[in-house]
């Protein structure tokens, strides 16, 4: 079996030769930017496997995918970054690539993440696991310091906020929470 050759070549280019995208529709929060800086600095192989994508349509090397990685590379003191040049793009194709490279198409399997991955590491890597808590669904720990009379949960309220980006998995999460709480008298999930 022969290996398929790509027509794109990763080339390291000086940051000074690259131009950030004007009116970039994507931004990240400061804490996410700090995680990205750590990733760029500590995972050069990942950065090379996901290079900054450039277009030369305007005569300049414009970053059409990877503006945040460019900023993170600059922040951590890199002078060169891995890039791939997509030459000859139309403006319409550029705009499509700008959006497609920032759309999240997949969903997390929260059961696998909660049971097989370290929640703190996931958080360090940018996955919002705040709704899982530090014990990843250990409901008993919520009630362990209560005496038997108080375990009826009539005076206990737990609010779970499911992030909007969870989308279609909200119902699955609600069902999972209901299952975890089923053994506790008086607990209702709204």
PDB file of C-alpha atoms in Angstrom:
ATOM      1  CA  UNK A   1       0.000   0.000   0.000  1.00  0.00           C
ATOM      2  CA  UNK A   2       1.423   3.380  -0.946  1.00  0.00           C
ATOM      3  CA  UNK A   3       1.238   6.479   1.201  1.00  0.00           C
ATOM      4  CA  UNK A   4      -0.798   9.343  -0.153  1.00  0.00           C
ATOM      5  CA  UNK A   5       1.231  12.520  -0.556  1.00  0.00           C
ATOM      6  CA  UNK A   6      -0.325  15.845   0.353  1.00  0.00           C
ATOM      7  CA  UNK A   7       0.279  18.936  -1.685  1.00  0.00           C
ATOM      8  CA  UNK A   8       0.641  21.083   1.415  1.00  0.00           C
ATOM      9  CA  UNK A   9       3.956  21.536   3.142  1.00  0.00           C
ATOM     10  CA  UNK A  10       4.421  22.791   6.686  1.00  0.00           C
ATOM     11  CA  UNK A  11       6.872  25.665   6.598  1.00  0.00           C
ATOM     12  CA  UNK A  12       8.210  27.591   9.570  1.00  0.00           C
ATOM     13  CA  UNK A  13       7.861  31.311   8.930  1.00  0.00           C
ATOM     14  CA  UNK A  14       8.823  34.328  11.045  1.00  0.00           C
ATOM     15  CA  UNK A  15       5.889  35.866  12.919  1.00  0.00           C
ATOM     16  CA  UNK A  16       6.980  39.226  11.522  1.00  0.00           C
ATOM     17  CA  UNK A  17       6.047  38.067   7.996  1.00  0.00           C
ATOM     18  CA  UNK A  18       2.488  37.136   8.974  1.00  0.00           C
ATOM     19  CA  UNK A  19      -0.547  39.408   9.276  1.00  0.00           C
ATOM     20  CA  UNK A  20      -3.387  38.727  11.689  1.00  0.00           C
ATOM     21  CA  UNK A  21      -6.867  38.567  10.209  1.00  0.00           C
ATOM     22  CA  UNK A  22      -8.685  41.913  10.279  1.00  0.00           C
ATOM     23  CA  UNK A  23     -12.068  41.601  12.010  1.00  0.00           C
ATOM     24  CA  UNK A  24     -11.392  38.099  13.281  1.00  0.00           C
ATOM     25  CA  UNK A  25     -14.811  36.788  14.435  1.00  0.00           C
ATOM     26  CA  UNK A  26     -13.211  34.470  17.009  1.00  0.00           C
ATOM     27  CA  UNK A  27     -11.849  35.395  20.447  1.00  0.00           C
ATOM     28  CA  UNK A  28     -10.924  33.497  23.599  1.00  0.00           C
ATOM     29  CA  UNK A  29     -11.069  34.341  27.294  1.00  0.00           C
ATOM     30  CA  UNK A  30      -7.872  35.168  29.178  1.00  0.00           C
ATOM     31  CA  UNK A  31      -7.771  31.840  31.047  1.00  0.00           C
ATOM     32  CA  UNK A  32      -8.184  29.963  27.748  1.00  0.00           C
ATOM     33  CA  UNK A  33      -5.447  32.100  26.210  1.00  0.00           C
ATOM     34  CA  UNK A  34      -3.128  31.200  29.077  1.00  0.00           C
ATOM     35  CA  UNK A  35      -3.860  27.486  28.492  1.00  0.00           C
ATOM     36  CA  UNK A  36      -3.175  27.964  24.784  1.00  0.00           C
ATOM     37  CA  UNK A  37       0.157  29.659  25.567  1.00  0.00           C
ATOM     38  CA  UNK A  38       1.129  26.672  27.726  1.00  0.00           C
ATOM     39  CA  UNK A  39       0.118  24.277  24.971  1.00  0.00           C
ATOM     40  CA  UNK A  40       2.057  26.156  22.284  1.00  0.00           C
ATOM     41  CA  UNK A  41       5.120  26.255  24.517  1.00  0.00           C
ATOM     42  CA  UNK A  42       4.929  22.685  25.838  1.00  0.00           C
ATOM     43  CA  UNK A  43       3.607  20.829  22.766  1.00  0.00           C
ATOM     44  CA  UNK A  44       5.562  21.913  19.686  1.00  0.00           C
ATOM     45  CA  UNK A  45       4.679  18.646  17.945  1.00  0.00           C
ATOM     46  CA  UNK A  46       0.967  19.423  18.341  1.00  0.00           C
ATOM     47  CA  UNK A  47       1.514  22.947  17.029  1.00  0.00           C
ATOM     48  CA  UNK A  48       3.309  21.554  13.972  1.00  0.00           C
ATOM     49  CA  UNK A  49       0.511  19.016  13.419  1.00  0.00           C
ATOM     50  CA  UNK A  50      -1.993  21.914  13.545  1.00  0.00           C
ATOM     51  CA  UNK A  51      -0.114  24.685  11.765  1.00  0.00           C
ATOM     52  CA  UNK A  52      -1.317  28.202  11.202  1.00  0.00           C
ATOM     53  CA  UNK A  53      -3.134  28.428   7.869  1.00  0.00           C
ATOM     54  CA  UNK A  54      -2.298  31.358   5.625  1.00  0.00           C
ATOM     55  CA  UNK A  55      -3.770  32.909   2.506  1.00  0.00           C
ATOM     56  CA  UNK A  56      -1.850  35.114   0.076  1.00  0.00           C
ATOM     57  CA  UNK A  57      -4.931  36.393  -1.799  1.00  0.00           C
ATOM     58  CA  UNK A  58      -4.264  40.027  -0.822  1.00  0.00           C
ATOM     59  CA  UNK A  59      -0.523  39.875  -1.463  1.00  0.00           C
ATOM     60  CA  UNK A  60       0.181  39.499   2.262  1.00  0.00           C
ATOM     61  CA  UNK A  61       0.441  36.304   4.291  1.00  0.00           C
ATOM     62  CA  UNK A  62      -2.817  36.604   6.233  1.00  0.00           C
ATOM     63  CA  UNK A  63      -3.655  34.167   9.040  1.00  0.00           C
ATOM     64  CA  UNK A  64      -7.056  32.665   8.193  1.00  0.00           C
ATOM     65  CA  UNK A  65      -6.848  29.891  10.821  1.00  0.00           C
ATOM     66  CA  UNK A  66      -4.733  30.134  13.944  1.00  0.00           C
ATOM     67  CA  UNK A  67      -4.896  33.796  14.962  1.00  0.00           C
ATOM     68  CA  UNK A  68      -5.010  32.839  18.649  1.00  0.00           C
ATOM     69  CA  UNK A  69      -2.094  30.401  18.216  1.00  0.00           C
ATOM     70  CA  UNK A  70      -0.170  33.231  16.518  1.00  0.00           C
ATOM     71  CA  UNK A  71      -0.817  35.494  19.524  1.00  0.00           C
ATOM     72  CA  UNK A  72       0.117  32.718  21.964  1.00  0.00           C
ATOM     73  CA  UNK A  73       3.340  31.997  20.068  1.00  0.00           C
ATOM     74  CA  UNK A  74       4.245  35.681  20.231  1.00  0.00           C
ATOM     75  CA  UNK A  75       3.375  35.799  23.944  1.00  0.00           C
ATOM     76  CA  UNK A  76       5.693  32.879  24.794  1.00  0.00           C
ATOM     77  CA  UNK A  77       8.550  34.347  22.758  1.00  0.00           C
ATOM     78  CA  UNK A  78       8.531  32.234  19.606  1.00  0.00           C
ATOM     79  CA  UNK A  79       9.850  34.007  16.539  1.00  0.00           C
ATOM     80  CA  UNK A  80       8.819  31.377  13.983  1.00  0.00           C
ATOM     81  CA  UNK A  81       5.685  29.266  13.704  1.00  0.00           C
ATOM     82  CA  UNK A  82       4.569  26.290  11.611  1.00  0.00           C
ATOM     83  CA  UNK A  83       2.373  27.409   8.720  1.00  0.00           C
ATOM     84  CA  UNK A  84       0.645  26.066   5.644  1.00  0.00           C
ATOM     85  CA  UNK A  85      -0.016  28.449   2.758  1.00  0.00           C
ATOM     86  CA  UNK A  86      -3.249  27.999   0.819  1.00  0.00           C
ATOM     87  CA  UNK A  87      -2.479  29.969  -2.308  1.00  0.00           C
ATOM     88  CA  UNK A  88      -5.042  31.197  -4.816  1.00  0.00           C
ATOM     89  CA  UNK A  89      -8.112  31.153  -2.572  1.00  0.00           C
ATOM     90  CA  UNK A  90     -11.137  33.263  -3.400  1.00  0.00           C
ATOM     91  CA  UNK A  91     -12.429  35.601  -0.705  1.00  0.00           C
ATOM     92  CA  UNK A  92     -15.505  33.372  -0.356  1.00  0.00           C
ATOM     93  CA  UNK A  93     -13.333  30.278   0.217  1.00  0.00           C
ATOM     94  CA  UNK A  94     -11.213  32.164   2.771  1.00  0.00           C
ATOM     95  CA  UNK A  95     -14.342  33.149   4.688  1.00  0.00           C
ATOM     96  CA  UNK A  96     -15.565  29.555   4.670  1.00  0.00           C
ATOM     97  CA  UNK A  97     -12.236  28.290   6.022  1.00  0.00           C
ATOM     98  CA  UNK A  98     -12.200  30.982   8.730  1.00  0.00           C
ATOM     99  CA  UNK A  99     -15.529  29.717  10.050  1.00  0.00           C
ATOM    100  CA  UNK A 100     -15.084  25.972   9.449  1.00  0.00           C
ATOM    101  CA  UNK A 101     -11.801  25.854  11.374  1.00  0.00           C
ATOM    102  CA  UNK A 102     -13.525  27.341  14.416  1.00  0.00           C
ATOM    103  CA  UNK A 103     -16.736  25.305  14.430  1.00  0.00           C
ATOM    104  CA  UNK A 104     -16.926  22.559  17.014  1.00  0.00           C
ATOM    105  CA  UNK A 105     -18.605  19.597  15.375  1.00  0.00           C
ATOM    106  CA  UNK A 106     -18.146  16.895  17.984  1.00  0.00           C
ATOM    107  CA  UNK A 107     -19.692  16.338  21.381  1.00  0.00           C
ATOM    108  CA  UNK A 108     -18.002  14.987  24.501  1.00  0.00           C
ATOM    109  CA  UNK A 109     -18.963  11.626  25.972  1.00  0.00           C
ATOM    110  CA  UNK A 110     -19.189  12.916  29.539  1.00  0.00           C
ATOM    111  CA  UNK A 111     -19.512   9.426  30.990  1.00  0.00           C
ATOM    112  CA  UNK A 112     -16.144   8.409  29.529  1.00  0.00           C
ATOM    113  CA  UNK A 113     -14.495  11.699  30.463  1.00  0.00           C
ATOM    114  CA  UNK A 114     -15.873  11.601  34.008  1.00  0.00           C
ATOM    115  CA  UNK A 115     -14.856   8.000  34.615  1.00  0.00           C
ATOM    116  CA  UNK A 116     -11.673   7.477  32.599  1.00  0.00           C
ATOM    117  CA  UNK A 117      -9.944  10.865  32.524  1.00  0.00           C
ATOM    118  CA  UNK A 118      -8.503  13.128  35.188  1.00  0.00           C
ATOM    119  CA  UNK A 119     -10.866  16.083  35.561  1.00  0.00           C
ATOM    120  CA  UNK A 120      -8.133  18.480  36.663  1.00  0.00           C
ATOM    121  CA  UNK A 121      -6.027  17.636  33.604  1.00  0.00           C
ATOM    122  CA  UNK A 122      -9.050  18.051  31.342  1.00  0.00           C
ATOM    123  CA  UNK A 123      -9.624  21.475  32.886  1.00  0.00           C
ATOM    124  CA  UNK A 124      -5.978  22.403  32.356  1.00  0.00           C
ATOM    125  CA  UNK A 125      -6.357  21.398  28.719  1.00  0.00           C
ATOM    126  CA  UNK A 126      -9.450  23.573  28.214  1.00  0.00           C
ATOM    127  CA  UNK A 127     -12.402  21.207  28.755  1.00  0.00           C
ATOM    128  CA  UNK A 128     -15.077  22.775  30.995  1.00  0.00           C
ATOM    129  CA  UNK A 129     -15.793  20.048  33.528  1.00  0.00           C
ATOM    130  CA  UNK A 130     -17.100  22.346  36.258  1.00  0.00           C
ATOM    131  CA  UNK A 131     -20.503  20.675  36.286  1.00  0.00           C
ATOM    132  CA  UNK A 132     -18.858  17.286  37.002  1.00  0.00           C
ATOM    133  CA  UNK A 133     -17.386  18.539  40.266  1.00  0.00           C
ATOM    134  CA  UNK A 134     -14.182  17.347  41.792  1.00  0.00           C
ATOM    135  CA  UNK A 135     -15.576  13.914  42.646  1.00  0.00           C
ATOM    136  CA  UNK A 136     -17.065  13.283  39.197  1.00  0.00           C
ATOM    137  CA  UNK A 137     -20.571  12.344  40.208  1.00  0.00           C
ATOM    138  CA  UNK A 138     -19.909  11.035  43.716  1.00  0.00           C
ATOM    139  CA  UNK A 139     -23.337  12.015  45.035  1.00  0.00           C
ATOM    140  CA  UNK A 140     -22.818  10.147  48.317  1.00  0.00           C
ATOM    141  CA  UNK A 141     -20.047  12.594  49.234  1.00  0.00           C
ATOM    142  CA  UNK A 142     -22.614  15.412  49.128  1.00  0.00           C
ATOM    143  CA  UNK A 143     -24.613  13.711  51.860  1.00  0.00           C
ATOM    144  CA  UNK A 144     -21.922  11.953  53.923  1.00  0.00           C
ATOM    145  CA  UNK A 145     -21.811  14.529  56.730  1.00  0.00           C
ATOM    146  CA  UNK A 146     -25.578  14.594  57.255  1.00  0.00           C
ATOM    147  CA  UNK A 147     -27.367  12.524  59.873  1.00  0.00           C
ATOM    148  CA  UNK A 148     -30.122  10.120  58.718  1.00  0.00           C
ATOM    149  CA  UNK A 149     -32.961  12.616  59.317  1.00  0.00           C
ATOM    150  CA  UNK A 150     -31.389  15.171  57.016  1.00  0.00           C
ATOM    151  CA  UNK A 151     -30.725  12.681  54.208  1.00  0.00           C
ATOM    152  CA  UNK A 152     -34.284  13.162  53.021  1.00  0.00           C
ATOM    153  CA  UNK A 153     -32.964  16.190  51.126  1.00  0.00           C
ATOM    154  CA  UNK A 154     -36.018  18.353  51.666  1.00  0.00           C
ATOM    155  CA  UNK A 155     -33.821  21.224  52.790  1.00  0.00           C
ATOM    156  CA  UNK A 156     -30.966  20.624  50.370  1.00  0.00           C
ATOM    157  CA  UNK A 157     -30.807  22.370  47.031  1.00  0.00           C
ATOM    158  CA  UNK A 158     -28.219  21.623  44.417  1.00  0.00           C
ATOM    159  CA  UNK A 159     -28.074  23.752  41.315  1.00  0.00           C
ATOM    160  CA  UNK A 160     -26.476  22.271  38.220  1.00  0.00           C
ATOM    161  CA  UNK A 161     -25.821  24.672  35.394  1.00  0.00           C
ATOM    162  CA  UNK A 162     -25.287  22.929  32.083  1.00  0.00           C
ATOM    163  CA  UNK A 163     -23.281  25.102  29.691  1.00  0.00           C
ATOM    164  CA  UNK A 164     -25.020  26.101  26.456  1.00  0.00           C
ATOM    165  CA  UNK A 165     -22.267  24.476  24.412  1.00  0.00           C
ATOM    166  CA  UNK A 166     -23.516  21.113  25.698  1.00  0.00           C
ATOM    167  CA  UNK A 167     -26.346  21.474  23.163  1.00  0.00           C
ATOM    168  CA  UNK A 168     -28.070  18.185  22.437  1.00  0.00           C
ATOM    169  CA  UNK A 169     -26.460  16.400  25.380  1.00  0.00           C
ATOM    170  CA  UNK A 170     -28.391  18.425  27.980  1.00  0.00           C
ATOM    171  CA  UNK A 171     -31.165  15.808  28.164  1.00  0.00           C
ATOM    172  CA  UNK A 172     -28.600  13.014  28.535  1.00  0.00           C
ATOM    173  CA  UNK A 173     -26.926  14.882  31.396  1.00  0.00           C
ATOM    174  CA  UNK A 174     -30.270  15.516  33.101  1.00  0.00           C
ATOM    175  CA  UNK A 175     -31.124  11.798  32.829  1.00  0.00           C
ATOM    176  CA  UNK A 176     -27.724  10.852  34.262  1.00  0.00           C
ATOM    177  CA  UNK A 177     -28.182  13.252  37.187  1.00  0.00           C
ATOM    178  CA  UNK A 178     -31.680  11.903  37.847  1.00  0.00           C
ATOM    179  CA  UNK A 179     -30.199   8.383  37.933  1.00  0.00           C
ATOM    180  CA  UNK A 180     -27.517   9.413  40.405  1.00  0.00           C
ATOM    181  CA  UNK A 181     -30.072  11.037  42.695  1.00  0.00           C
ATOM    182  CA  UNK A 182     -32.798   8.381  42.419  1.00  0.00           C
ATOM    183  CA  UNK A 183     -31.898   6.761  45.768  1.00  0.00           C
ATOM    184  CA  UNK A 184     -32.418   9.960  47.717  1.00  0.00           C
ATOM    185  CA  UNK A 185     -35.914  10.603  49.048  1.00  0.00           C
ATOM    186  CA  UNK A 186     -37.391  13.942  48.080  1.00  0.00           C
ATOM    187  CA  UNK A 187     -34.873  14.768  45.360  1.00  0.00           C
ATOM    188  CA  UNK A 188     -36.369  16.176  42.196  1.00  0.00           C
ATOM    189  CA  UNK A 189     -34.645  17.422  39.078  1.00  0.00           C
ATOM    190  CA  UNK A 190     -36.264  20.391  37.374  1.00  0.00           C
TER     191      UNK A 190
END
